[in-house]
C-alpha cells in the first residue's frame, strides 16, 4: 500500500468530487467576464492599494485572473 492510498483512506471524506471541473468552470466564467467587460479584472485582482480595505475575497478570486 502506497502512502497516497493511506492518505486517501484516512482523509478521503475531505475530497470534493469534481473539483477540477468546478475550477475550470470558474476560470472560464471569469475569462468570459473579462472578455465581455474589460474592467472586471480590477474588481477581482489583488493590488497593494486594496490590502487595507478588508476585501478578503480578492485573495481567492485572484487565481482566476489570466
Short mmCIF file of C-alpha atoms in Angstrom, two decimals:
data_model
loop_
_atom_site.label_atom_id
_atom_site.label_comp_id
_atom_site.label_asym_id
_atom_site.label_seq_id
_atom_site.Cartn_x
_atom_site.Cartn_y
_atom_site.Cartn_z
CA UNK A 1 0.00 0.00 0.00
CA UNK A 2 1.44 3.35 -1.02
CA UNK A 3 1.42 6.50 1.08
CA UNK A 4 -1.14 8.03 -1.26
CA UNK A 5 -3.55 5.15 -0.61
CA UNK A 6 -3.06 5.61 3.13
CA UNK A 7 -3.81 9.32 2.87
CA UNK A 8 -6.90 8.66 0.76
CA UNK A 9 -8.18 6.11 3.24
CA UNK A 10 -7.58 8.47 6.16
CA UNK A 11 -8.70 11.79 4.65
CA UNK A 12 -10.96 10.69 1.80
CA UNK A 13 -14.00 12.32 3.38
CA UNK A 14 -12.43 15.73 2.74
CA UNK A 15 -12.35 15.21 -1.02
CA UNK A 16 -14.60 17.29 -3.25
CA UNK A 17 -15.93 15.31 -6.21
CA UNK A 18 -15.47 17.15 -9.50
CA UNK A 19 -13.22 19.87 -8.05
CA UNK A 20 -11.20 20.13 -11.25
CA UNK A 21 -14.32 20.73 -13.32
CA UNK A 22 -15.53 23.36 -10.86
CA UNK A 23 -12.21 25.24 -11.00
CA UNK A 24 -12.11 25.07 -14.80
CA UNK A 25 -15.70 26.33 -14.93
CA UNK A 26 -14.96 29.31 -12.67
CA UNK A 27 -11.84 30.11 -14.66
CA UNK A 28 -13.82 30.03 -17.91
CA UNK A 29 -16.51 32.22 -16.36
CA UNK A 30 -14.00 34.84 -15.21
CA UNK A 31 -12.29 34.72 -18.61
CA UNK A 32 -15.62 35.31 -20.35
CA UNK A 33 -16.46 38.16 -17.97
CA UNK A 34 -13.04 39.75 -18.52
CA UNK A 35 -13.55 39.49 -22.27
CA UNK A 36 -17.06 40.95 -22.19
CA UNK A 37 -16.42 43.60 -19.52
CA UNK A 38 -12.74 44.65 -19.57
CA UNK A 39 -12.95 46.47 -16.22
CA UNK A 40 -13.87 43.33 -14.25
CA UNK A 41 -10.25 42.35 -13.64
CA UNK A 42 -9.78 45.35 -11.36
CA UNK A 43 -12.64 44.08 -9.21
CA UNK A 44 -11.17 40.63 -8.53
CA UNK A 45 -7.44 41.38 -8.71
CA UNK A 46 -5.14 41.79 -5.74
CA UNK A 47 -3.23 45.05 -5.57
CA UNK A 48 -1.35 46.90 -2.83
CA UNK A 49 -3.96 49.66 -2.91
CA UNK A 50 -6.69 47.28 -1.76
CA UNK A 51 -4.96 45.42 1.05
CA UNK A 52 -6.41 47.58 3.82
CA UNK A 53 -9.98 47.66 2.55
CA UNK A 54 -10.94 44.29 4.11
CA UNK A 55 -11.79 42.64 0.80
CA UNK A 56 -10.69 39.13 1.70
CA UNK A 57 -12.49 37.58 -1.28
CA UNK A 58 -9.82 39.08 -3.55
CA UNK A 59 -7.33 36.53 -2.23
CA UNK A 60 -9.49 33.70 -3.59
CA UNK A 61 -10.64 35.26 -6.85
CA UNK A 62 -7.12 36.27 -7.88
CA UNK A 63 -6.33 32.74 -9.04
CA UNK A 64 -8.98 33.01 -11.77
CA UNK A 65 -7.37 36.04 -13.43
CA UNK A 66 -5.38 35.29 -16.57
#
